mmCIF file of C-alpha atoms in Angstrom:
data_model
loop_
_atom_site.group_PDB
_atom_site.id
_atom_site.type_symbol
_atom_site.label_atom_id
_atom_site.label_comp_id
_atom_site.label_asym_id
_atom_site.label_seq_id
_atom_site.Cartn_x
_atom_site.Cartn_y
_atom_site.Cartn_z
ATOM 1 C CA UNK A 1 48.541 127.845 116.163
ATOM 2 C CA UNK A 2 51.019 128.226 113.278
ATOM 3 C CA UNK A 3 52.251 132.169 113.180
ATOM 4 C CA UNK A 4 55.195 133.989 111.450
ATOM 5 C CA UNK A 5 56.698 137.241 112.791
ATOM 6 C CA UNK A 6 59.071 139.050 110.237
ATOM 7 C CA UNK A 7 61.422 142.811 111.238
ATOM 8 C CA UNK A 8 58.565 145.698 111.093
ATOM 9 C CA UNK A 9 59.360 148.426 108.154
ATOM 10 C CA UNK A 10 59.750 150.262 106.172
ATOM 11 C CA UNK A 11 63.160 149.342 105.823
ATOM 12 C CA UNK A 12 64.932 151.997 103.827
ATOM 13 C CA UNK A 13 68.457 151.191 101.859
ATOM 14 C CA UNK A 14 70.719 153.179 99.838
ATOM 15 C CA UNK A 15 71.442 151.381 96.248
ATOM 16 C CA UNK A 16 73.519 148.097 96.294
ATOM 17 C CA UNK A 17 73.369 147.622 99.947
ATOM 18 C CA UNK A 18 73.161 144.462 101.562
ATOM 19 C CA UNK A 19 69.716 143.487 102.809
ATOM 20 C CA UNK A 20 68.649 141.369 105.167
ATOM 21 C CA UNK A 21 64.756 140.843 106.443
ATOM 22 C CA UNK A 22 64.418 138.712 109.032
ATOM 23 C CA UNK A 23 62.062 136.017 109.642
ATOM 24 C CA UNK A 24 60.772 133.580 112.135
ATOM 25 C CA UNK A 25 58.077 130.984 112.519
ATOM 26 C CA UNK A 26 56.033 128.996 115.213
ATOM 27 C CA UNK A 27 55.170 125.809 113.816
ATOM 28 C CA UNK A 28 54.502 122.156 114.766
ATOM 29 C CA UNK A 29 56.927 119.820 112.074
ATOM 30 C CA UNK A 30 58.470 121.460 109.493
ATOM 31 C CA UNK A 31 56.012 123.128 106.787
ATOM 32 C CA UNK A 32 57.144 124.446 103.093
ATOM 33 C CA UNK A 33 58.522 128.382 103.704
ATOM 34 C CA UNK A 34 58.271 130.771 101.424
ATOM 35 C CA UNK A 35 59.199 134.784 100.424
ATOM 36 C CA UNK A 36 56.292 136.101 98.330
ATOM 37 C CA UNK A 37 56.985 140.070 97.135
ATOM 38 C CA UNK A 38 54.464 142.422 96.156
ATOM 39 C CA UNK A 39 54.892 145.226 93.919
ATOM 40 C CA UNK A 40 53.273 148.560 94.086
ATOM 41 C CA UNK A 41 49.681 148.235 92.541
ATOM 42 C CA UNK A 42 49.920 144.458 92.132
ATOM 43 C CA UNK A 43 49.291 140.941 93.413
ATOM 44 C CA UNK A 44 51.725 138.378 95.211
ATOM 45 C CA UNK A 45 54.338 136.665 93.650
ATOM 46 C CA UNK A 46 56.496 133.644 94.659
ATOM 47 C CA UNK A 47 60.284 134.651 95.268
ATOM 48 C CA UNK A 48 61.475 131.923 96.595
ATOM 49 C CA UNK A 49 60.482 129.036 98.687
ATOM 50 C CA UNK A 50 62.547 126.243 101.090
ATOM 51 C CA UNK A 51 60.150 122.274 101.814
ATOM 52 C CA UNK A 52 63.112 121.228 104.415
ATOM 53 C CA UNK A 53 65.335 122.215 106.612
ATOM 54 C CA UNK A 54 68.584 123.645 105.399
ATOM 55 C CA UNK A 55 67.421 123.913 101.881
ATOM 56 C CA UNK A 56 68.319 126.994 100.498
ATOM 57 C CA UNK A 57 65.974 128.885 98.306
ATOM 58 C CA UNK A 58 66.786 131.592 95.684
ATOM 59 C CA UNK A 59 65.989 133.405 92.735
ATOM 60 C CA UNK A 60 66.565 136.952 91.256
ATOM 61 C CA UNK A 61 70.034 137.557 93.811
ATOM 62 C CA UNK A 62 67.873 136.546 96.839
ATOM 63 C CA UNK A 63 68.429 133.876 99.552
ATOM 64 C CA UNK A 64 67.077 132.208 102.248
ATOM 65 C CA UNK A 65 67.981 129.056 104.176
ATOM 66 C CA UNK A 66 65.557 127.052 105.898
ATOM 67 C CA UNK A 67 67.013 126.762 109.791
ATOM 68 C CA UNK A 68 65.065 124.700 111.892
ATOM 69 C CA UNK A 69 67.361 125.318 114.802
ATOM 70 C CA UNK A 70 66.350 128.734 115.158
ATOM 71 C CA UNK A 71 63.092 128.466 113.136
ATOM 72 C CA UNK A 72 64.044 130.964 111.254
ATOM 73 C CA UNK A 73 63.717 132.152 107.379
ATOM 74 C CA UNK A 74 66.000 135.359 106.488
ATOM 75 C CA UNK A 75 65.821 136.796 103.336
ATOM 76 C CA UNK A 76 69.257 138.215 102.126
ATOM 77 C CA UNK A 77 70.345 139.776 99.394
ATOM 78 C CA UNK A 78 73.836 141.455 98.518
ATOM 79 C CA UNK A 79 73.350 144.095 96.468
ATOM 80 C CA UNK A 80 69.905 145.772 96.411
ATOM 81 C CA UNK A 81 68.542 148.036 93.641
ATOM 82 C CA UNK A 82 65.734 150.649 93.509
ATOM 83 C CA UNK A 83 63.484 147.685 91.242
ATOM 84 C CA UNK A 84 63.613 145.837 94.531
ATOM 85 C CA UNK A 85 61.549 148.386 96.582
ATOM 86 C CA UNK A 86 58.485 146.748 97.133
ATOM 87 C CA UNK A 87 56.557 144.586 100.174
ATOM 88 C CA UNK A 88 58.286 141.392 101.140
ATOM 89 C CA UNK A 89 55.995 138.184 103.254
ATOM 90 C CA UNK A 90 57.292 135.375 104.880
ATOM 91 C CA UNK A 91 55.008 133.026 105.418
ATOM 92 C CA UNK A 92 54.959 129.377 105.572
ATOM 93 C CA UNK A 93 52.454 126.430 104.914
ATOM 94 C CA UNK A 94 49.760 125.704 107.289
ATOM 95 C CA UNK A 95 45.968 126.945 107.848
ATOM 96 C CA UNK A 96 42.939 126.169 106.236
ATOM 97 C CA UNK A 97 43.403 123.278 104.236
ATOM 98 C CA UNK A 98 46.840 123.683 104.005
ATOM 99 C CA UNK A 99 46.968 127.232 102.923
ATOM 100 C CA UNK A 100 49.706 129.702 104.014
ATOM 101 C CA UNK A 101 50.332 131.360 106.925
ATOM 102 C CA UNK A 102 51.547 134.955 106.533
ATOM 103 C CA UNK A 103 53.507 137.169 108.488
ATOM 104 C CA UNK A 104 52.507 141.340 108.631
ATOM 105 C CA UNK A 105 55.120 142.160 105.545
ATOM 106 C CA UNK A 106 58.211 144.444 105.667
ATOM 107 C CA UNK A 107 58.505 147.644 103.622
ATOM 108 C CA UNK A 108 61.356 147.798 101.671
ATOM 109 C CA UNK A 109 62.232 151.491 99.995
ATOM 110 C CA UNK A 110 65.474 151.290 98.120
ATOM 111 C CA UNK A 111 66.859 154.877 97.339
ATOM 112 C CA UNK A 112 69.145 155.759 94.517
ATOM 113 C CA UNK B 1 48.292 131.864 80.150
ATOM 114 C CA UNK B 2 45.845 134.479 82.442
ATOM 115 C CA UNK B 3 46.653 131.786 85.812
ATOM 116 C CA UNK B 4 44.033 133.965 88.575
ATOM 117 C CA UNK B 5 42.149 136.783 87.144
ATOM 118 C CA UNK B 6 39.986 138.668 89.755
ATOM 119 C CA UNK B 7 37.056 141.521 88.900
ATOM 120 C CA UNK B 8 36.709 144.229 89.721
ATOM 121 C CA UNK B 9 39.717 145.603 90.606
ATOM 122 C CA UNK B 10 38.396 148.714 91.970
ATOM 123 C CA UNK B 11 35.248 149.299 94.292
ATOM 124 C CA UNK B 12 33.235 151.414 96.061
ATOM 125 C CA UNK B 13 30.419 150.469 98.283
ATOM 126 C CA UNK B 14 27.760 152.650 100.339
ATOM 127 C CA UNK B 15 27.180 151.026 103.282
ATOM 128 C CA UNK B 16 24.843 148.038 103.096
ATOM 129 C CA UNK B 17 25.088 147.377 99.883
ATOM 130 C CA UNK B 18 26.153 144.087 98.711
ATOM 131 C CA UNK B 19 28.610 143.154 96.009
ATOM 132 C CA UNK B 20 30.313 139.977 94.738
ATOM 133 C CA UNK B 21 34.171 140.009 93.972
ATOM 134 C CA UNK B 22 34.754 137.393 91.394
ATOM 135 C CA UNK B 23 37.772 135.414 90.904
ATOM 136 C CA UNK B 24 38.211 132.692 88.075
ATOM 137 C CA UNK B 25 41.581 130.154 86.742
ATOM 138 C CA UNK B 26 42.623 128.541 84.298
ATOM 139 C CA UNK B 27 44.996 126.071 86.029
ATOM 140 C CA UNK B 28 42.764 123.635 86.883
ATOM 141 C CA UNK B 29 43.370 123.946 90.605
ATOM 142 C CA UNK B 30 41.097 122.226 92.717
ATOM 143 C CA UNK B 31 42.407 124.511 96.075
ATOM 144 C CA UNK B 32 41.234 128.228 96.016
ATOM 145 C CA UNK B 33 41.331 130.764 98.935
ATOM 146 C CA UNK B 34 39.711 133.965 99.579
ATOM 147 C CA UNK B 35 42.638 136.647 101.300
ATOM 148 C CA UNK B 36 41.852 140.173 102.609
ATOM 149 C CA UNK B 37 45.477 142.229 103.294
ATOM 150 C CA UNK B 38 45.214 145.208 105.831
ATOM 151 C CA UNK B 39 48.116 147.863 106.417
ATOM 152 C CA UNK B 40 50.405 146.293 108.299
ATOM 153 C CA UNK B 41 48.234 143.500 109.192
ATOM 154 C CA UNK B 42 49.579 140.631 106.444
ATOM 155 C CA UNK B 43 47.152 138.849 104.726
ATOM 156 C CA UNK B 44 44.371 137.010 106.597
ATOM 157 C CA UNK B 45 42.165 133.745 105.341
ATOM 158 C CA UNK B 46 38.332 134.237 104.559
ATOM 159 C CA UNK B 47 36.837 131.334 102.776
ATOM 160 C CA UNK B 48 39.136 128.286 101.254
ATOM 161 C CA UNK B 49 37.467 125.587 99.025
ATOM 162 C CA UNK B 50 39.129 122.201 97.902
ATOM 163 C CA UNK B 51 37.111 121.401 95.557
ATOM 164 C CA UNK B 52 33.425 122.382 93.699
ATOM 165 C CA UNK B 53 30.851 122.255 96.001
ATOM 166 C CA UNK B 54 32.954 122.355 99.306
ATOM 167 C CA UNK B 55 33.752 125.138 100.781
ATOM 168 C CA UNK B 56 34.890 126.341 104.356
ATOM 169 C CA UNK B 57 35.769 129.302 106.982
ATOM 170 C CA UNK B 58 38.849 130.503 107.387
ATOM 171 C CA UNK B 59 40.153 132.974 110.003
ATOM 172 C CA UNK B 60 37.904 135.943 109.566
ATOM 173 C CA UNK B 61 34.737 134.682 108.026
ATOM 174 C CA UNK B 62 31.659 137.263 109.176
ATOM 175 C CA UNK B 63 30.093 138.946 107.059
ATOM 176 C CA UNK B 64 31.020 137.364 103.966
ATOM 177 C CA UNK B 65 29.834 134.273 101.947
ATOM 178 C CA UNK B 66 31.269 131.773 98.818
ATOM 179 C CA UNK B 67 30.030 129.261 96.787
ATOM 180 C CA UNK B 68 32.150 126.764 94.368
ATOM 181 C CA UNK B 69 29.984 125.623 92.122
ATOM 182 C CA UNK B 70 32.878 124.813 89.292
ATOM 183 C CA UNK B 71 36.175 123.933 89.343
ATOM 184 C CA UNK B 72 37.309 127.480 87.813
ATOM 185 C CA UNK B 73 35.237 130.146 89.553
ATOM 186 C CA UNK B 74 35.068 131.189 93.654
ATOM 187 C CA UNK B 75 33.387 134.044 93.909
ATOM 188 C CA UNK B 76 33.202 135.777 97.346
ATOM 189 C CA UNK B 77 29.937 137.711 98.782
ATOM 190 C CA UNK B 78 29.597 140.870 100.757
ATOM 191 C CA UNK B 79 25.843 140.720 101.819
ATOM 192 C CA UNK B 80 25.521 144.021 104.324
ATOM 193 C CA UNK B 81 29.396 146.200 103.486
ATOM 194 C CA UNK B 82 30.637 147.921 106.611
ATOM 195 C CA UNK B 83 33.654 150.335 106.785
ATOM 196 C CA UNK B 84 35.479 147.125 108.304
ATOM 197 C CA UNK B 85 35.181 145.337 105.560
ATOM 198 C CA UNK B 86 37.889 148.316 103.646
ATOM 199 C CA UNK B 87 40.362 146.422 102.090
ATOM 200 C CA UNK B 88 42.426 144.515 99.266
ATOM 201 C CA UNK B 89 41.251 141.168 98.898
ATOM 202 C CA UNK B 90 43.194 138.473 96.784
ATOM 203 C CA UNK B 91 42.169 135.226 95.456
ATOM 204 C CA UNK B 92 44.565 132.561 95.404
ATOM 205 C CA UNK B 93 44.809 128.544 94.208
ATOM 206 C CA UNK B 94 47.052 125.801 94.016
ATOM 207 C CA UNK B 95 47.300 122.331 93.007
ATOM 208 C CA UNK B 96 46.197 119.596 95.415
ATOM 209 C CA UNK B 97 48.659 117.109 97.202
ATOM 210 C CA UNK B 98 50.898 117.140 99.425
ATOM 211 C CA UNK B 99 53.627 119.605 96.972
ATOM 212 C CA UNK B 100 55.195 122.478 97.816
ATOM 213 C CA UNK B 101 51.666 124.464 98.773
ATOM 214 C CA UNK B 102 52.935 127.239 96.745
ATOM 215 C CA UNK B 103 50.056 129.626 95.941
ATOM 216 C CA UNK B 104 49.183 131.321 92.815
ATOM 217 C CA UNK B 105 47.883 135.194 93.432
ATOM 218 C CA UNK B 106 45.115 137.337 91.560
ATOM 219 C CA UNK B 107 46.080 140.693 91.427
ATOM 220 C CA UNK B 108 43.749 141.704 93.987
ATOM 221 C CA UNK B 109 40.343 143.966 94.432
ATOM 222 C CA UNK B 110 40.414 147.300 96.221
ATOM 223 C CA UNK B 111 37.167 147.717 98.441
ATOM 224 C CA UNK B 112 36.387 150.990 100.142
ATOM 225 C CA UNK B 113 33.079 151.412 102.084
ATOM 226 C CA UNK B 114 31.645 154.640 102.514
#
C-alpha cells in the first residue's frame, strides 16, 4: 500500500538556519503531495501542496518540489525562525476514499 | 467562516464508558474523515464517509462507530473506552472530485482513558 517515510525528530535549529526535512513516498501513479504543519495546541494546516511531478509548491518561505525520480518531497526553507517551531507531515493522497496518507511527523524546535 | 469545528476538545473517560466526539462544517463538503494522531505515530484513518448515509472503515476501525446522517455533522462513537483508545483525534473534510484532495482540519479532541 501507499506509505510516506519523512527524517525522525526533533530536529533542533539555531535562528535563520537553513532547513531541510526530508521526505519520501511509496506510491502507485503520481498522487497530490502535500506539507501540513501543526502548531502547539492546534489542528493541521495546509503549507503547501505539489498535484505533478516537478511542480513546486510554496508558501510562507517554504518549498518543496515534487520529484518523481526519487519519489521524493523535501521541505526547505532558508532562513528559519523560532514562529516556525512546530510539527511538520508529509503526506500524500491516497487511502480511504481518497484521503491522505501521512507520514510519522518531524519535530522541529527552532532556538533563538 | 468556522470551516471544521470539533467538541469537546478535552476528555476524560473511566474505562468503559462511552462518549461521542462530535465534529460539524460549514463547507458543504460531502468527504469527511475521522483521524486519531499518536506520538510519533502520524495520523491514522478511522471512519471516512462520502456522503450522508455512507460511511466506511478506515485503517484502525475497532472499537469505534459513525453515522452520517447529514451533510454537516460526523460524529464518531466510543462504545466500551480502553487506555488504547488515548489520543488526539481530528476530523477532517474536503470537497469531492478528483481536485487537489487537500483536507480541511478540526482542531482536534484530546482523549485520555483512565
Amino acid at each position: 500500500g501507499d506509505s510516506v517515510t519523512q527524517m525522525e525528530g526533533p530536529v533542533t535549529l539555531s535562528e535563520e538556519a537553513f532547513l531541510t526535512i526530508n521526505c519520501t513516498y511509496t506510491a502507485t501513479g503520481y498522487p497530490s503531495l502535500f506539507w501540513y504543519v501543526q502548531y502547539p495546541g492546534e489542528g493541521l494546516q495546509l503549507l503547501l501542496k505539489a498535484t505533478k511531478a516537478d511542480d513546486k509548491g510554496s508558501n510562507k518561505g517554504f518549498e518543496a518540489t515534487y520529484r518523481k525520480e526519487t519519489t521524493s518531497f523535501h521541505l526547505e526553507k532558508g532562513s528559519v525562525q523560532v514562529s516556525d517551531s512546530a510539527v511538520y507531515f508529509c503526506a500524500l493522497r491516497g487511502g480511504g476514499a481518497d484521503g491522505l496518507t501521512f507520514g510519522k511527523g518531524t519535530h522541529l524546535i527552532i532556538q533563538p | 467562516n468556522a470551516g471544521v469545528t470539533q467538541t469537546p476538545k478535552f476528555r476524560i473517560l473511566k474505562i468503559g464508558q462511552s462518549m461521542t466526539l462530535q465534529c460539524t462544517q460549514d463547507m458543504n463538503h460531502n468527504y469527511m474523515y475521522w483521524y486519531r494522531q499518536d506520538p510519533g505515530m502520524g495520523l491514522k484513518l478511522i471512519y471516512y464517509s462520502v456522503g450522508a448515509g455512507i460511511t466506511d472503515k478506515g485503517e484502525v476501525p475497532n472499537g469505534y462507530n459513525v453515522s452520517r446522517s447529514t451533510t454537516e455533522d460526523f460524529p464518531l462513537r466510543l462504545e466500551l473506552a480502553a487506555p488504547s483508545q488515548t489520543s488526539v483525534y481530528f476530523c477532517a473534510s474536503r470537497e469531492p472530485g478528483h481536485g487537489t484532495g487537500e483536507l480541511f482540519f478540526g482542531e482536534g479532541s484530546r482523549l485520555t482513558v483512565l
